[in-house]
Coordinates of C-alpha atoms in Angstrom, one line a residue:
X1 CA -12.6 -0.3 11.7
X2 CA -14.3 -3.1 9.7
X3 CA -17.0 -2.2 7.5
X4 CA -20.0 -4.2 8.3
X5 CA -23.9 -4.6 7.5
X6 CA -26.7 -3.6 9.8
X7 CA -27.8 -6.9 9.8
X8 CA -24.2 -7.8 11.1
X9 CA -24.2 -5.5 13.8
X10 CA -27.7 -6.6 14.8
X11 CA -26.7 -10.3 14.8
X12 CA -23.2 -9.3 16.8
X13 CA -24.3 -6.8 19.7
X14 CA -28.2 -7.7 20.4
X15 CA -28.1 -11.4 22.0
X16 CA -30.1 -10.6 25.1
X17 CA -33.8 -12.3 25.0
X18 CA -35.9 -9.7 23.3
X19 CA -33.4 -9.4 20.4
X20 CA -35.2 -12.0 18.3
X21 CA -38.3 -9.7 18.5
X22 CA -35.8 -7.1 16.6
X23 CA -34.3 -9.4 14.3
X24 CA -37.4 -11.0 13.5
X25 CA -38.7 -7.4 12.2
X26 CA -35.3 -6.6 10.7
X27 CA -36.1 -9.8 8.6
X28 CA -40.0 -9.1 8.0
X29 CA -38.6 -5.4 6.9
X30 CA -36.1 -6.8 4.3
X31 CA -39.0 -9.1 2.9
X32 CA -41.3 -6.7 2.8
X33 CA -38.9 -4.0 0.8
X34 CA -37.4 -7.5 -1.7
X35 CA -41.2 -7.9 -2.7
X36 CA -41.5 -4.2 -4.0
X37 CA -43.5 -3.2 0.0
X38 CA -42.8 0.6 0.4
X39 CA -42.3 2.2 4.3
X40 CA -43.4 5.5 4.9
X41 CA -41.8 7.2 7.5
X42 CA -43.2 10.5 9.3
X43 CA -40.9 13.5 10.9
X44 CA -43.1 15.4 13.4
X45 CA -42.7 17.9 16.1
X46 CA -43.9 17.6 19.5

């Protein structure tokens, strides 16, 4: 199997109309991270 990128995956399997939502925050993601942005991401149990 070829190795590819998320982004290439993304672009590849999600072509239905609300895919550009997703790639559109893929891309906002990546800018945000390039510009030094940090994500915090919360593991909880319900």
């Amino acid at each position: 199997m070829k190795s590819q990128t998320i982004k290439q995956f993304i672009d590849h399997h999600f072509r239905h109309f609300n895919a550009a939502s997703l790639k559109e925050a893929a891309k906002g993601y990546v800018r945000h991270i390039e510009s030094g942005g940090k994500m915090m991401i919360a593991l909880g149990e319900l």
